[in-house]
PDB file of C-alpha atoms and ligand atoms in Angstrom:
ATOM      1  CA  MET A  23       8.417  -4.865  43.258  1.00 45.00           C
ATOM      2  CA  SER A  24       8.446  -1.821  41.000  1.00 48.00           C
ATOM      3  CA  ALA A  25       8.729  -1.726  37.213  1.00 48.00           C
ATOM      4  CA  GLN A  26      12.212  -0.230  37.642  1.00 51.00           C
ATOM      5  CA  THR A  27      13.569  -3.196  39.668  1.00 54.00           C
ATOM      6  CA  GLU A  28      16.069  -5.335  37.816  1.00 54.00           C
ATOM      7  CA  GLN A  29      15.624  -8.387  39.996  1.00 64.00           C
ATOM      8  CA  GLY A  30      12.680 -10.414  41.229  1.00 77.00           C
ATOM      9  CA  TYR A  31      10.911 -13.700  40.757  1.00 93.00           C
ATOM     10  CA  PHE A  32       8.462 -14.228  37.944  1.00 95.00           C
ATOM     11  CA  THR A  33       4.815 -15.049  38.705  1.00 95.00           C
ATOM     12  CA  GLU A  34       1.728 -15.194  36.525  1.00 96.00           C
ATOM     13  CA  GLU A  35       0.437 -12.030  38.198  1.00 95.00           C
ATOM     14  CA  ASN A  36       3.570  -9.852  37.952  1.00 95.00           C
ATOM     15  CA  SER A  37       4.978 -11.287  34.707  1.00 96.00           C
ATOM     16  CA  ALA A  38       5.048  -8.074  32.645  1.00 97.00           C
ATOM     17  CA  GLU A  39       6.513  -5.932  35.466  1.00 96.00           C
ATOM     18  CA  VAL A  40       9.329  -8.436  36.126  1.00 96.00           C
ATOM     19  CA  VAL A  41      10.323  -8.603  32.451  1.00 96.00           C
ATOM     20  CA  ILE A  42      10.086  -4.825  31.980  1.00 96.00           C
ATOM     21  CA  GLY A  43      12.103  -4.316  35.162  1.00 95.00           C
ATOM     22  CA  ARG A  44      14.880  -6.513  33.804  1.00 95.00           C
ATOM     23  CA  ASN A  45      15.449  -3.854  31.095  1.00 96.00           C
ATOM     24  CA  ALA A  46      16.065  -1.078  33.642  1.00 95.00           C
ATOM     25  CA  ALA A  47      19.729  -0.606  32.693  1.00 96.00           C
ATOM     26  CA  CYS A  48      18.947   0.036  29.018  1.00 97.00           C
ATOM     27  CA  THR A  49      20.384   3.428  28.028  1.00 98.00           C
ATOM     28  CA  ASP A  50      18.396   3.682  24.781  1.00 98.00           C
ATOM     29  CA  GLU A  51      15.276   5.372  26.159  1.00 98.00           C
ATOM     30  CA  ARG A  52      13.206   4.827  23.015  1.00 98.00           C
ATOM     31  CA  LEU A  53      14.021   1.109  22.851  1.00 98.00           C
ATOM     32  CA  LYS A  54      13.270   0.771  26.567  1.00 98.00           C
ATOM     33  CA  GLU A  55       9.905   2.491  26.166  1.00 98.00           C
ATOM     34  CA  VAL A  56       8.965   0.506  23.032  1.00 98.00           C
ATOM     35  CA  MET A  57       9.893  -2.815  24.660  1.00 98.00           C
ATOM     36  CA  ALA A  58       7.943  -1.942  27.828  1.00 98.00           C
ATOM     37  CA  VAL A  59       4.793  -1.262  25.798  1.00 98.00           C
ATOM     38  CA  ILE A  60       5.217  -4.420  23.704  1.00 98.00           C
ATOM     39  CA  ILE A  61       5.868  -6.608  26.762  1.00 98.00           C
ATOM     40  CA  ARG A  62       2.884  -5.131  28.630  1.00 98.00           C
ATOM     41  CA  HIS A  63       0.474  -5.690  25.717  1.00 98.00           C
ATOM     42  CA  LEU A  64       1.900  -9.092  24.777  1.00 98.00           C
ATOM     43  CA  HIS A  65       1.567 -10.403  28.322  1.00 98.00           C
ATOM     44  CA  ALA A  66      -1.966  -8.981  28.569  1.00 98.00           C
ATOM     45  CA  ALA A  67      -2.882 -10.735  25.292  1.00 98.00           C
ATOM     46  CA  VAL A  68      -1.445 -14.076  26.480  1.00 98.00           C
ATOM     47  CA  LYS A  69      -3.336 -13.731  29.781  1.00 98.00           C
ATOM     48  CA  GLU A  70      -6.574 -13.043  27.915  1.00 98.00           C
ATOM     49  CA  ILE A  71      -6.069 -15.845  25.356  1.00 98.00           C
ATOM     50  CA  GLU A  72      -4.691 -18.459  27.792  1.00 98.00           C
ATOM     51  CA  PRO A  73      -3.165 -20.454  24.902  1.00 98.00           C
ATOM     52  CA  THR A  74      -2.540 -24.168  25.161  1.00 98.00           C
ATOM     53  CA  GLU A  75       1.095 -25.082  24.551  1.00 98.00           C
ATOM     54  CA  ALA A  76       0.046 -26.538  21.171  1.00 98.00           C
ATOM     55  CA  GLU A  77      -1.554 -23.219  20.209  1.00 98.00           C
ATOM     56  CA  TRP A  78       1.530 -21.289  21.317  1.00 98.00           C
ATOM     57  CA  PHE A  79       3.713 -23.573  19.217  1.00 98.00           C
ATOM     58  CA  ALA A  80       1.371 -23.174  16.216  1.00 98.00           C
ATOM     59  CA  ALA A  81       1.936 -19.419  16.513  1.00 98.00           C
ATOM     60  CA  ILE A  82       5.721 -19.971  16.559  1.00 98.00           C
ATOM     61  CA  ARG A  83       5.417 -22.218  13.483  1.00 98.00           C
ATOM     62  CA  PHE A  84       3.339 -19.545  11.713  1.00 98.00           C
ATOM     63  CA  LEU A  85       5.983 -16.856  12.356  1.00 98.00           C
ATOM     64  CA  THR A  86       8.756 -19.257  11.316  1.00 98.00           C
ATOM     65  CA  LYS A  87       6.970 -19.963   8.006  1.00 98.00           C
ATOM     66  CA  THR A  88       6.442 -16.224   7.539  1.00 98.00           C
ATOM     67  CA  GLY A  89      10.198 -15.677   7.871  1.00 98.00           C
ATOM     68  CA  HIS A  90      11.049 -18.554   5.544  1.00 98.00           C
ATOM     69  CA  MET A  91       8.744 -17.049   2.889  1.00 98.00           C
ATOM     70  CA  CYS A  92      10.812 -13.834   2.788  1.00 97.00           C
ATOM     71  CA  ASP A  93      13.500 -13.169   0.186  1.00 95.00           C
ATOM     72  CA  ASP A  94      14.732 -10.134  -1.781  1.00 88.00           C
ATOM     73  CA  TRP A  95      11.443 -10.007  -3.647  1.00 87.00           C
ATOM     74  CA  ARG A  96       8.852 -11.362  -1.187  1.00 92.00           C
ATOM     75  CA  GLN A  97       8.306  -9.730   2.226  1.00 95.00           C
ATOM     76  CA  GLU A  98       5.749 -11.858   4.049  1.00 97.00           C
ATOM     77  CA  PHE A  99       6.088  -9.871   7.315  1.00 97.00           C
ATOM     78  CA  ILE A 100       5.032  -6.665   5.537  1.00 97.00           C
ATOM     79  CA  LEU A 101       2.116  -8.591   4.056  1.00 97.00           C
ATOM     80  CA  LEU A 102       1.189  -9.732   7.580  1.00 98.00           C
ATOM     81  CA  SER A 103       1.377  -6.126   8.780  1.00 98.00           C
ATOM     82  CA  ASP A 104      -0.805  -5.124   5.773  1.00 97.00           C
ATOM     83  CA  VAL A 105      -3.622  -7.609   6.433  1.00 98.00           C
ATOM     84  CA  LEU A 106      -3.629  -6.793  10.163  1.00 98.00           C
ATOM     85  CA  GLY A 107      -4.137  -3.095   9.362  1.00 98.00           C
ATOM     86  CA  VAL A 108      -0.796  -2.160  10.953  1.00 98.00           C
ATOM     87  CA  SER A 109       0.743  -0.789   7.733  1.00 97.00           C
ATOM     88  CA  MET A 110      -2.181   1.600   7.277  1.00 97.00           C
ATOM     89  CA  LEU A 111      -2.026   2.602  10.940  1.00 98.00           C
ATOM     90  CA  VAL A 112       1.710   3.420  10.710  1.00 97.00           C
ATOM     91  CA  ASP A 113       0.974   5.364   7.509  1.00 96.00           C
ATOM     92  CA  ALA A 114      -1.851   7.300   9.217  1.00 96.00           C
ATOM     93  CA  ILE A 115       0.338   8.204  12.221  1.00 96.00           C
ATOM     94  CA  ASN A 116       3.257   9.349  10.052  1.00 95.00           C
ATOM     95  CA  HIS A 117       1.290  11.245   7.410  1.00 94.00           C
ATOM     96  CA  ARG A 118      -1.333  13.292   9.249  1.00 93.00           C
ATOM     97  CA  LYS A 119      -2.210  15.785   6.539  1.00 88.00           C
ATOM     98  CA  PRO A 120      -3.239  19.424   6.810  1.00 85.00           C
ATOM     99  CA  SER A 121      -6.705  20.054   5.398  1.00 89.00           C
ATOM    100  CA  GLY A 122      -6.633  20.377   1.631  1.00 94.00           C
ATOM    101  CA  ALA A 123      -3.755  17.908   1.144  1.00 97.00           C
ATOM    102  CA  THR A 124      -4.289  14.544  -0.591  1.00 98.00           C
ATOM    103  CA  GLU A 125      -4.346  11.542   1.724  1.00 97.00           C
ATOM    104  CA  SER A 126      -1.710   8.810   1.562  1.00 97.00           C
ATOM    105  CA  THR A 127      -2.006   5.029   1.483  1.00 97.00           C
ATOM    106  CA  VAL A 128       0.263   1.953   1.401  1.00 96.00           C
ATOM    107  CA  LEU A 129       3.237   1.672  -0.987  1.00 96.00           C
ATOM    108  CA  GLY A 130       2.836  -2.063  -1.680  1.00 94.00           C
ATOM    109  CA  PRO A 131       5.568  -4.394  -2.950  1.00 94.00           C
ATOM    110  CA  PHE A 132       5.400  -3.699  -6.696  1.00 95.00           C
ATOM    111  CA  HIS A 133       7.120  -0.316  -7.030  1.00 96.00           C
ATOM    112  CA  VAL A 134      10.189  -0.302  -9.319  1.00 95.00           C
ATOM    113  CA  ALA A 135      12.707   2.471  -8.716  1.00 93.00           C
ATOM    114  CA  ASP A 136      13.926   3.083 -12.274  1.00 94.00           C
ATOM    115  CA  ALA A 137      10.731   3.364 -14.335  1.00 97.00           C
ATOM    116  CA  PRO A 138      11.141   5.384 -17.558  1.00 97.00           C
ATOM    117  CA  VAL A 139      10.677   9.165 -17.508  1.00 98.00           C
ATOM    118  CA  LEU A 140       8.014   9.924 -20.124  1.00 98.00           C
ATOM    119  CA  PRO A 141       6.477  13.036 -21.696  1.00 98.00           C
ATOM    120  CA  ASN A 142       2.901  13.963 -20.779  1.00 98.00           C
ATOM    121  CA  GLY A 143       0.414  12.046 -22.938  1.00 98.00           C
ATOM    122  CA  ALA A 144       2.626   8.945 -23.254  1.00 98.00           C
ATOM    123  CA  ASN A 145       0.916   5.564 -23.282  1.00 98.00           C
ATOM    124  CA  ILE A 146       2.276   3.380 -20.481  1.00 98.00           C
ATOM    125  CA  CYS A 147       0.424   0.302 -21.740  1.00 98.00           C
ATOM    126  CA  LEU A 148       3.066  -1.373 -23.902  1.00 97.00           C
ATOM    127  CA  ASP A 149       1.084  -4.432 -25.005  1.00 95.00           C
ATOM    128  CA  GLN A 150      -2.201  -2.776 -26.127  1.00 90.00           C
ATOM    129  CA  LYS A 151      -4.231  -5.156 -23.906  1.00 95.00           C
ATOM    130  CA  GLY A 152      -7.229  -3.823 -21.991  1.00 97.00           C
ATOM    131  CA  GLU A 153      -9.781  -1.023 -22.068  1.00 97.00           C
ATOM    132  CA  PRO A 154      -8.102   2.286 -23.003  1.00 98.00           C
ATOM    133  CA  MET A 155      -7.963   4.937 -20.304  1.00 98.00           C
ATOM    134  CA  VAL A 156      -6.838   8.567 -20.237  1.00 98.00           C
ATOM    135  CA  VAL A 157      -5.811   9.968 -16.846  1.00 98.00           C
ATOM    136  CA  ARG A 158      -5.362  13.652 -16.238  1.00 98.00           C
ATOM    137  CA  GLY A 159      -5.231  16.154 -13.414  1.00 98.00           C
ATOM    138  CA  ARG A 160      -3.154  18.754 -11.656  1.00 98.00           C
ATOM    139  CA  VAL A 161      -0.685  18.828  -8.809  1.00 98.00           C
ATOM    140  CA  THR A 162      -1.188  21.792  -6.475  1.00 98.00           C
ATOM    141  CA  ASP A 163      -0.276  22.890  -2.965  1.00 97.00           C
ATOM    142  CA  SER A 164      -2.904  22.511  -0.256  1.00 95.00           C
ATOM    143  CA  GLU A 165      -4.303  25.957  -1.176  1.00 95.00           C
ATOM    144  CA  GLY A 166      -4.845  24.958  -4.806  1.00 96.00           C
ATOM    145  CA  ARG A 167      -1.833  26.774  -6.290  1.00 97.00           C
ATOM    146  CA  PRO A 168      -0.308  24.799  -9.195  1.00 98.00           C
ATOM    147  CA  ILE A 169       3.082  23.124  -8.728  1.00 98.00           C
ATOM    148  CA  ALA A 170       5.092  23.059 -11.954  1.00 98.00           C
ATOM    149  CA  GLY A 171       7.786  20.401 -12.332  1.00 98.00           C
ATOM    150  CA  ALA A 172       6.244  18.009  -9.769  1.00 98.00           C
ATOM    151  CA  LYS A 173       7.142  14.368 -10.425  1.00 98.00           C
ATOM    152  CA  LEU A 174       4.482  11.638 -10.633  1.00 98.00           C
ATOM    153  CA  ASP A 175       5.782   8.074 -10.464  1.00 98.00           C
ATOM    154  CA  VAL A 176       2.861   5.886 -11.596  1.00 98.00           C
ATOM    155  CA  TRP A 177       2.402   2.103 -11.661  1.00 98.00           C
ATOM    156  CA  GLN A 178      -0.582  -0.178 -11.981  1.00 98.00           C
ATOM    157  CA  ALA A 179      -1.729  -3.738 -12.658  1.00 98.00           C
ATOM    158  CA  ASN A 180      -2.988  -4.689 -16.108  1.00 97.00           C
ATOM    159  CA  ASP A 181      -6.534  -5.624 -17.136  1.00 96.00           C
ATOM    160  CA  GLU A 182      -6.016  -9.128 -15.730  1.00 96.00           C
ATOM    161  CA  GLY A 183      -4.804  -7.908 -12.337  1.00 97.00           C
ATOM    162  CA  PHE A 184      -1.047  -8.536 -12.733  1.00 97.00           C
ATOM    163  CA  TYR A 185       1.937  -6.185 -12.476  1.00 97.00           C
ATOM    164  CA  ASP A 186       4.691  -6.516 -15.104  1.00 97.00           C
ATOM    165  CA  VAL A 187       7.111  -7.813 -12.426  1.00 95.00           C
ATOM    166  CA  GLN A 188       4.712 -10.720 -11.695  1.00 93.00           C
ATOM    167  CA  GLN A 189       4.651 -11.759 -15.351  1.00 94.00           C
ATOM    168  CA  LYS A 190       8.211 -11.318 -16.560  1.00 94.00           C
ATOM    169  CA  GLY A 191       8.498 -12.547 -20.164  1.00 94.00           C
ATOM    170  CA  HIS A 192       4.713 -12.357 -20.584  1.00 95.00           C
ATOM    171  CA  GLN A 193       4.250  -8.600 -20.085  1.00 96.00           C
ATOM    172  CA  PRO A 194       6.883  -6.206 -21.508  1.00 96.00           C
ATOM    173  CA  ASP A 195       9.344  -4.824 -18.922  1.00 95.00           C
ATOM    174  CA  PHE A 196       8.062  -1.532 -17.453  1.00 97.00           C
ATOM    175  CA  ASN A 197       4.559  -2.208 -18.736  1.00 98.00           C
ATOM    176  CA  LEU A 198       2.120   0.196 -17.058  1.00 98.00           C
ATOM    177  CA  ARG A 199       4.817   2.263 -15.328  1.00 98.00           C
ATOM    178  CA  GLY A 200       6.164   5.723 -15.950  1.00 98.00           C
ATOM    179  CA  VAL A 201       7.410   8.922 -14.380  1.00 98.00           C
ATOM    180  CA  PHE A 202       5.725  12.160 -15.522  1.00 98.00           C
ATOM    181  CA  GLU A 203       6.395  15.803 -14.766  1.00 98.00           C
ATOM    182  CA  THR A 204       3.759  18.521 -14.403  1.00 98.00           C
ATOM    183  CA  ASP A 205       3.645  21.434 -16.858  1.00 98.00           C
ATOM    184  CA  ALA A 206       3.592  25.163 -15.982  1.00 97.00           C
ATOM    185  CA  GLU A 207      -0.068  24.910 -14.830  1.00 98.00           C
ATOM    186  CA  GLY A 208       0.652  21.857 -12.683  1.00 98.00           C
ATOM    187  CA  GLY A 209      -1.031  19.605 -15.257  1.00 98.00           C
ATOM    188  CA  TYR A 210      -0.200  15.988 -16.086  1.00 98.00           C
ATOM    189  CA  TRP A 211      -1.763  13.380 -18.334  1.00 98.00           C
ATOM    190  CA  PHE A 212      -1.043   9.915 -19.630  1.00 98.00           C
ATOM    191  CA  ARG A 213      -2.702   7.023 -21.401  1.00 98.00           C
ATOM    192  CA  ALA A 214      -3.027   3.531 -19.933  1.00 98.00           C
ATOM    193  CA  VAL A 215      -5.669   0.793 -19.539  1.00 98.00           C
ATOM    194  CA  LYS A 216      -8.297   0.351 -16.847  1.00 97.00           C
ATOM    195  CA  PRO A 217      -6.692  -1.779 -14.094  1.00 97.00           C
ATOM    196  CA  LYS A 218      -8.403  -4.796 -12.531  1.00 97.00           C
ATOM    197  CA  TYR A 219      -8.646  -5.954  -8.925  1.00 98.00           C
ATOM    198  CA  TYR A 220      -6.103  -8.600  -7.885  1.00 97.00           C
ATOM    199  CA  PRO A 221      -5.209 -10.848  -4.958  1.00 97.00           C
ATOM    200  CA  ILE A 222      -2.269 -10.005  -2.715  1.00 96.00           C
ATOM    201  CA  PRO A 223       0.300 -12.867  -2.804  1.00 95.00           C
ATOM    202  CA  ALA A 224      -1.778 -15.595  -1.128  1.00 96.00           C
ATOM    203  CA  ASP A 225       0.407 -18.710  -1.530  1.00 96.00           C
ATOM    204  CA  GLY A 226       2.128 -18.301   1.859  1.00 98.00           C
ATOM    205  CA  PRO A 227       1.218 -18.292   5.550  1.00 98.00           C
ATOM    206  CA  VAL A 228      -0.544 -14.913   5.304  1.00 98.00           C
ATOM    207  CA  GLY A 229      -2.793 -16.235   2.529  1.00 98.00           C
ATOM    208  CA  GLN A 230      -3.530 -19.326   4.649  1.00 98.00           C
ATOM    209  CA  LEU A 231      -4.373 -17.113   7.618  1.00 98.00           C
ATOM    210  CA  LEU A 232      -6.799 -15.042   5.517  1.00 98.00           C
ATOM    211  CA  ALA A 233      -8.501 -18.234   4.295  1.00 98.00           C
ATOM    212  CA  ARG A 234      -8.811 -19.573   7.877  1.00 98.00           C
ATOM    213  CA  LEU A 235     -10.307 -16.225   8.898  1.00 98.00           C
ATOM    214  CA  GLY A 236     -12.879 -16.377   6.087  1.00 98.00           C
ATOM    215  CA  ARG A 237     -11.334 -13.339   4.384  1.00 98.00           C
ATOM    216  CA  HIS A 238     -10.703 -12.855   0.650  1.00 98.00           C
ATOM    217  CA  PRO A 239      -7.217 -11.699  -0.479  1.00 98.00           C
ATOM    218  CA  TYR A 240      -8.328  -9.069  -3.034  1.00 98.00           C
ATOM    219  CA  ARG A 241      -7.371  -5.434  -3.453  1.00 98.00           C
ATOM    220  CA  PRO A 242      -9.789  -3.237  -5.431  1.00 98.00           C
ATOM    221  CA  ALA A 243      -8.456  -1.913  -8.759  1.00 98.00           C
ATOM    222  CA  HIS A 244      -6.163   1.091  -8.347  1.00 98.00           C
ATOM    223  CA  LEU A 245      -3.296   3.124  -9.753  1.00 98.00           C
ATOM    224  CA  HIS A 246      -0.263   3.774  -7.524  1.00 98.00           C
ATOM    225  CA  TYR A 247       1.409   7.171  -7.346  1.00 98.00           C
ATOM    226  CA  ILE A 248       4.425   8.693  -5.665  1.00 98.00           C
ATOM    227  CA  VAL A 249       4.075  12.455  -6.131  1.00 98.00           C
ATOM    228  CA  SER A 250       7.057  14.639  -5.205  1.00 98.00           C
ATOM    229  CA  ALA A 251       8.151  18.258  -5.555  1.00 98.00           C
ATOM    230  CA  ASP A 252      10.820  20.419  -3.920  1.00 97.00           C
ATOM    231  CA  GLY A 253       9.592  21.929  -0.661  1.00 97.00           C
ATOM    232  CA  TYR A 254       6.667  19.482  -0.283  1.00 97.00           C
ATOM    233  CA  GLU A 255       6.120  16.233   1.569  1.00 96.00           C
ATOM    234  CA  THR A 256       6.392  13.303  -0.839  1.00 97.00           C
ATOM    235  CA  LEU A 257       2.974  11.691  -1.244  1.00 98.00           C
ATOM    236  CA  THR A 258       2.630   7.903  -1.629  1.00 98.00           C
ATOM    237  CA  THR A 259      -0.925   7.110  -2.569  1.00 98.00           C
ATOM    238  CA  HIS A 260      -3.372   5.390  -4.944  1.00 98.00           C
ATOM    239  CA  ILE A 261      -6.469   6.334  -6.853  1.00 98.00           C
ATOM    240  CA  PHE A 262      -9.227   3.721  -6.883  1.00 98.00           C
ATOM    241  CA  VAL A 263     -11.778   2.584  -9.475  1.00 98.00           C
ATOM    242  CA  PRO A 264     -15.203   3.359  -7.958  1.00 97.00           C
ATOM    243  CA  ASP A 265     -17.270   0.459  -9.366  1.00 95.00           C
ATOM    244  CA  ASP A 266     -14.881  -2.258  -8.157  1.00 97.00           C
ATOM    245  CA  PRO A 267     -16.446  -5.287  -6.382  1.00 98.00           C
ATOM    246  CA  TYR A 268     -13.859  -5.041  -3.575  1.00 98.00           C
ATOM    247  CA  ILE A 269     -13.944  -1.261  -3.049  1.00 98.00           C
ATOM    248  CA  ASP A 270     -15.449  -1.721   0.459  1.00 98.00           C
ATOM    249  CA  SER A 271     -13.358  -4.722   1.523  1.00 98.00           C
ATOM    250  CA  ASP A 272      -9.712  -4.104   0.524  1.00 98.00           C
ATOM    251  CA  ALA A 273      -7.605  -6.937   2.015  1.00 98.00           C
ATOM    252  CA  VAL A 274      -5.049  -4.364   3.245  1.00 98.00           C
ATOM    253  CA  PHE A 275      -7.442  -1.524   4.259  1.00 98.00           C
ATOM    254  CA  GLY A 276      -5.856   0.928   1.795  1.00 98.00           C
ATOM    255  CA  VAL A 277      -9.040   2.592   0.491  1.00 98.00           C
ATOM    256  CA  LYS A 278      -9.963   6.114   1.602  1.00 98.00           C
ATOM    257  CA  ALA A 279     -13.134   7.797   0.341  1.00 97.00           C
ATOM    258  CA  SER A 280     -11.132  10.806  -0.871  1.00 97.00           C
ATOM    259  CA  LEU A 281      -8.992   8.569  -3.134  1.00 98.00           C
ATOM    260  CA  ILE A 282     -11.888   7.112  -5.142  1.00 98.00           C
ATOM    261  CA  ALA A 283     -11.548   8.787  -8.556  1.00 98.00           C
ATOM    262  CA  ASP A 284     -14.063   9.695 -11.250  1.00 94.00           C
ATOM    263  CA  PHE A 285     -14.008   7.082 -14.007  1.00 97.00           C
ATOM    264  CA  GLU A 286     -16.252   8.165 -16.903  1.00 97.00           C
ATOM    265  CA  GLN A 287     -16.785   5.861 -19.858  1.00 97.00           C
ATOM    266  CA  ARG A 288     -16.798   7.777 -23.146  1.00 97.00           C
ATOM    267  CA  ASP A 289     -18.151   6.662 -26.494  1.00 98.00           C
ATOM    268  CA  ASP A 290     -16.793   9.430 -28.719  1.00 97.00           C
ATOM    269  CA  PRO A 291     -14.773   8.235 -31.733  1.00 97.00           C
ATOM    270  CA  ALA A 292     -13.617  11.775 -32.692  1.00 97.00           C
ATOM    271  CA  ARG A 293     -12.324  12.562 -29.191  1.00 96.00           C
ATOM    272  CA  ALA A 294     -10.753   9.083 -28.921  1.00 97.00           C
ATOM    273  CA  ALA A 295      -8.897   9.691 -32.205  1.00 97.00           C
ATOM    274  CA  ASP A 296      -7.816  13.115 -30.908  1.00 96.00           C
ATOM    275  CA  LEU A 297      -6.401  11.551 -27.741  1.00 97.00           C
ATOM    276  CA  GLY A 298      -4.849   8.630 -29.615  1.00 96.00           C
ATOM    277  CA  VAL A 299      -6.863   5.893 -27.845  1.00 97.00           C
ATOM    278  CA  GLY A 300      -9.378   3.294 -29.002  1.00 96.00           C
ATOM    279  CA  ASN A 301     -13.104   3.918 -28.611  1.00 97.00           C
ATOM    280  CA  PRO A 302     -14.876   3.533 -26.195  1.00 97.00           C
ATOM    281  CA  PHE A 303     -12.432   4.661 -23.511  1.00 98.00           C
ATOM    282  CA  TRP A 304     -12.311   5.654 -19.846  1.00 98.00           C
ATOM    283  CA  GLU A 305     -11.574   9.204 -18.815  1.00 97.00           C
ATOM    284  CA  VAL A 306     -10.202   9.670 -15.311  1.00 98.00           C
ATOM    285  CA  ALA A 307      -9.638  12.967 -13.510  1.00 97.00           C
ATOM    286  CA  PHE A 308      -7.672  13.286 -10.288  1.00 98.00           C
ATOM    287  CA  ASP A 309      -5.887  16.246  -8.720  1.00 98.00           C
ATOM    288  CA  PHE A 310      -3.177  15.842  -6.072  1.00 98.00           C
ATOM    289  CA  ALA A 311      -2.506  18.449  -3.405  1.00 98.00           C
ATOM    290  CA  LEU A 312       0.836  18.284  -1.589  1.00 98.00           C
ATOM    291  CA  ALA A 313       1.428  19.308   2.009  1.00 96.00           C
ATOM    292  CA  PRO A 314       4.338  21.686   2.682  1.00 95.00           C
ATOM    293  CA  ARG A 315       7.442  19.994   4.072  1.00 92.00           C
TER     294      ARG A 315
HETATM  295  C1  BEZ B 404      -0.279  -3.258  -3.849  1.00 59.72           C
HETATM  296  O1  BEZ B 404      -1.189  -2.489  -3.979  1.00 59.72           O
HETATM  297  O2  BEZ B 404       0.524  -3.327  -4.782  1.00 59.72           O
HETATM  298  C2  BEZ B 404      -0.154  -4.097  -2.599  1.00 59.72           C
HETATM  299  C3  BEZ B 404      -0.266  -3.496  -1.365  1.00 59.72           C
HETATM  300  C4  BEZ B 404      -0.136  -4.269  -0.214  1.00 59.72           C
HETATM  301  C5  BEZ B 404       0.074  -5.632  -0.311  1.00 59.72           C
HETATM  302  C6  BEZ B 404       0.173  -6.237  -1.570  1.00 59.72           C
HETATM  303  C7  BEZ B 404       0.043  -5.462  -2.718  1.00 59.72           C
HETATM  304 FE1   FE B 405      -1.230  -2.374  -6.163  1.00 59.72          FE
END
């Protein structure tokens, strides 16, 4: 029987073709194509694995627990997609960049939509905890021409590896978040503290899976950015701390070599006073280049 036939008996050999054929009357061509690919690969995987019924049911239980773990705040299916490398693959397919444009990476679950808009130079660390850090750079187009008025939405974990939203009542609201705008030369700068590596939420089925697989749940220290400007593709990305112990083994595969920033430690009391930070401090430089829309 052909893949287009709606009827036919199911056998181990022709299983995928029979199921795909049953969808022949579907008028949504994209859905039909997507389901055909999924059915073909799923059946091939089951044929290769030859699961026992107990193993198959364990998989069902795992997916059920993954669903039960989800609420408005926690999305365990996205976390599953992250640790399987699927989130980064979808990102790569959807954001193929022209040469000269900054690469993208995962958004993650800790972005907050209404972070305060702040002037350049503002200190986003509201509790004075951690090693002071000054971050500066420019936003340009992919040919290096400055973009004035570009928006940089920044968020990061603190020096203990927690976002403000994970420690409500302990960290001030909007700690280590802010929205900045570039000046006439495309420049931006702000003060913060050096972030620390942290584990992705590991108290659910995805965390258990990582443990069973002998994998750690850590993400190397980073700062998140959403950089946007009229006429350009919005860029969702991070910059990474180079000397992080997990820089080569990010639990969600988000690191790209081009996103590892320069972190220079400075011991210069006069310059620290000038910048309004404690001494010693970290100086970080990173330029973003946006692709045209
Ligand atoms: C994050 O960087 O905030 C993140 C990304 C993916 C999963 C969990 C956290
Ligand atoms: Fe993060």
